[in-house]
XYZ file of C-alpha atoms in Angstrom:
235
model
C -17.459 -7.323 20.306
C -19.752 -10.036 18.998
C -22.812 -9.421 16.840
C -25.192 -12.318 17.476
C -27.830 -11.317 14.893
C -26.827 -10.274 11.384
C -28.134 -11.001 7.878
C -24.662 -10.953 6.400
C -24.800 -13.756 3.852
C -25.787 -12.765 0.351
C -28.712 -14.010 -1.678
C -30.378 -16.326 0.833
C -32.872 -14.052 2.592
C -33.691 -10.333 2.755
C -30.172 -9.428 3.857
C -27.092 -8.744 1.736
C -27.920 -8.816 -1.961
C -24.414 -9.467 -3.310
C -21.152 -10.994 -2.158
C -19.549 -7.561 -2.370
C -22.184 -6.172 -0.013
C -21.473 -9.006 2.448
C -17.803 -8.065 2.469
C -18.594 -4.379 2.940
C -21.026 -5.145 5.780
C -18.258 -7.074 7.534
C -15.873 -4.168 6.977
C -18.365 -1.731 8.493
C -18.884 -4.095 11.429
C -15.126 -4.207 11.992
C -15.039 -0.402 12.005
C -17.804 -0.536 14.637
C -15.620 -2.705 16.880
C -17.137 -6.083 15.991
C -14.729 -9.017 15.724
C -17.177 -11.946 15.563
C -20.462 -12.119 13.643
C -23.041 -14.880 13.914
C -24.661 -14.960 10.474
C -28.360 -15.534 11.148
C -30.418 -15.770 7.951
C -34.142 -16.211 8.399
C -35.369 -19.783 8.665
C -39.065 -19.636 7.827
C -41.618 -20.589 5.201
C -40.320 -17.903 2.831
C -36.585 -18.504 3.388
C -35.301 -21.980 4.162
C -31.646 -22.321 3.188
C -29.943 -25.690 3.463
C -27.275 -25.690 6.161
C -24.624 -26.916 3.722
C -25.288 -23.922 1.446
C -24.996 -21.578 4.406
C -21.682 -23.117 5.462
C -20.297 -22.778 1.931
C -21.268 -19.108 1.880
C -19.566 -18.555 5.229
C -16.431 -20.322 4.013
C -16.335 -18.203 0.858
C -16.904 -14.982 2.789
C -14.356 -15.836 5.476
C -11.754 -16.555 2.823
C -12.315 -13.117 1.281
C -12.281 -11.341 4.642
C -8.987 -13.016 5.478
C -7.592 -12.073 2.063
C -8.552 -8.430 2.549
C -7.291 -8.307 6.126
C -10.724 -7.704 7.681
C -10.291 -9.332 11.093
C -13.860 -10.563 11.544
C -14.736 -14.220 12.138
C -18.106 -15.393 10.819
C -20.062 -18.127 12.612
C -23.214 -20.000 11.511
C -26.590 -19.292 13.072
C -30.257 -18.951 12.147
C -33.171 -16.698 12.994
C -35.918 -19.278 13.357
C -39.439 -18.010 12.810
C -42.167 -19.425 15.009
C -44.512 -20.345 12.166
C -46.092 -22.886 14.529
C -44.991 -25.259 17.260
C -45.140 -28.191 14.839
C -43.004 -26.295 12.322
C -40.270 -25.596 14.864
C -40.299 -29.073 16.408
C -40.213 -30.814 13.031
C -37.288 -28.820 11.677
C -35.415 -29.012 14.992
C -35.714 -32.797 14.999
C -34.495 -32.901 11.388
C -31.540 -30.629 12.280
C -32.525 -28.190 9.537
C -31.394 -24.926 11.162
C -28.483 -23.614 13.206
C -28.546 -22.675 16.851
C -26.349 -19.715 17.846
C -23.642 -21.973 19.236
C -22.329 -25.456 18.562
C -23.503 -26.679 21.974
C -27.090 -25.619 21.160
C -27.438 -23.556 24.324
C -29.042 -20.581 22.553
C -31.501 -20.105 19.701
C -32.823 -16.973 18.011
C -36.604 -17.436 17.939
C -38.529 -14.736 16.096
C -42.232 -13.999 15.838
C -44.202 -13.658 12.629
C -44.704 -10.022 11.714
C -48.172 -8.808 12.555
C -49.365 -11.417 15.037
C -48.174 -13.077 18.219
C -48.006 -16.841 17.897
C -50.262 -18.611 20.421
C -47.647 -21.390 20.482
C -44.903 -19.124 21.835
C -44.902 -20.131 25.504
C -45.162 -23.815 24.588
C -42.153 -23.593 22.251
C -40.115 -21.525 24.718
C -40.715 -24.167 27.413
C -39.836 -26.937 24.937
C -36.439 -25.409 24.218
C -35.770 -24.645 27.881
C -36.512 -28.274 28.771
C -33.723 -29.250 26.355
C -31.248 -26.850 27.923
C -31.593 -24.228 25.190
C -32.306 -20.583 26.013
C -34.629 -18.985 23.449
C -33.668 -15.425 22.551
C -36.536 -13.172 21.434
C -35.170 -10.748 18.810
C -36.281 -7.128 18.346
C -39.522 -7.251 20.413
C -39.513 -3.451 20.440
C -40.444 -3.524 16.745
C -43.530 -5.715 17.216
C -46.771 -3.782 17.873
C -48.278 -6.706 19.807
C -45.434 -6.604 22.340
C -45.620 -2.813 22.606
C -49.395 -2.946 23.121
C -49.251 -5.868 25.551
C -45.849 -6.006 27.290
C -47.034 -8.880 29.501
C -46.675 -11.168 26.499
C -42.954 -10.491 26.616
C -42.470 -10.316 30.373
C -44.177 -13.702 30.685
C -41.552 -15.176 28.342
C -38.795 -13.556 30.381
C -40.283 -15.091 33.543
C -40.076 -18.509 31.892
C -36.373 -18.003 31.166
C -36.224 -16.489 27.675
C -33.774 -13.699 26.895
C -34.588 -10.500 25.022
C -32.416 -9.038 22.257
C -33.066 -5.408 21.383
C -31.719 -3.964 18.142
C -29.118 -1.220 18.582
C -30.726 0.940 15.889
C -33.982 0.969 17.855
C -32.336 2.538 20.892
C -30.892 5.359 18.775
C -34.207 6.068 17.054
C -33.531 4.595 13.614
C -36.497 2.191 13.760
C -39.041 4.843 14.669
C -40.241 6.552 17.811
C -42.398 3.658 19.036
C -39.570 1.127 18.798
C -37.196 3.528 20.536
C -39.677 4.230 23.318
C -40.420 0.565 23.999
C -36.745 -0.372 23.737
C -35.935 2.213 26.391
C -38.913 1.021 28.471
C -37.453 -2.484 28.416
C -34.017 -1.121 29.261
C -35.364 0.786 32.264
C -36.847 -2.460 33.609
C -33.673 -4.483 33.037
C -35.389 -6.574 30.354
C -32.690 -6.061 27.716
C -30.437 -9.088 28.000
C -28.640 -8.662 24.677
C -27.969 -6.049 22.033
C -27.388 -6.865 18.358
C -27.457 -5.130 14.985
C -29.948 -7.138 12.901
C -27.949 -5.626 10.026
C -29.359 -6.363 6.572
C -27.280 -4.125 4.307
C -24.615 -1.422 4.187
C -27.380 1.063 5.051
C -29.083 -0.992 7.760
C -25.660 -1.655 9.208
C -23.683 -2.402 12.347
C -24.362 0.136 15.094
C -23.459 -1.643 18.330
C -21.215 1.149 19.607
C -24.032 3.695 19.470
C -26.508 1.263 20.987
C -24.208 0.541 23.906
C -23.685 4.279 24.358
C -27.439 4.660 24.890
C -27.409 1.793 27.396
C -24.505 3.410 29.230
C -26.202 6.807 29.397
C -29.585 5.389 30.429
C -28.603 2.538 32.733
C -24.908 2.828 33.566
C -21.678 0.979 32.857
C -22.615 -2.037 34.970
C -25.580 -2.733 32.671
C -23.355 -2.387 29.604
C -20.919 -4.935 31.010
C -23.754 -7.332 31.897
C -25.025 -7.205 28.309
C -21.540 -7.705 26.884
C -20.946 -10.622 29.268
C -24.123 -12.355 28.096
C -23.203 -11.768 24.459
C -19.752 -13.241 25.038
C -21.244 -16.263 26.806
C -23.008 -17.350 23.621
C -19.779 -18.217 21.811
C -17.845 -19.108 24.970
C -19.011 -22.706 25.214
């Protein structure tokens, strides 16, 4: 399996605090059936790591995983926060953040916590016009999406994909996130599942998340989600 959203790299955002924790998170992911992880530190006003630093961290971590026989491959990515349209456009043009794949076909585009950005549809269309599919991470955890689902379904209609966090479907992010995650699942609005792991406690849980999908929506839906996940690194 591939985890497309994980805060695995230490010391650069609110994810892993130490190198040792990064290694242990990868080990736990392996035990969960994950073989590829896209490391997606936040790219926002608060956290803005240089791409070269991120690549060095990945190289160091990969070397240790290989040494310890943990068969997980780490890939570069970013979780880009929609601070504003100008913020995203400027940093995209300067090549400051990573897309989820080398061909720039997918980008993880997160909202600010607490308020829906009025620039969202504009930025989603901007990426789509360039051949990039914006992926909206963990909408089930945002009150503004739960209170006004049309905000999200409008983005889906434009061509955006939705990534729900596995922990939400199993109830670990609270009853409201679980309920809305299952609401999205029932309407076939869950395109992708990921861990959004930040630590050895907030860890990889894809197997359990997919179990919920299987029980609620059937094996065909599970395979569709896995196929989309695989497509991100396929090209």
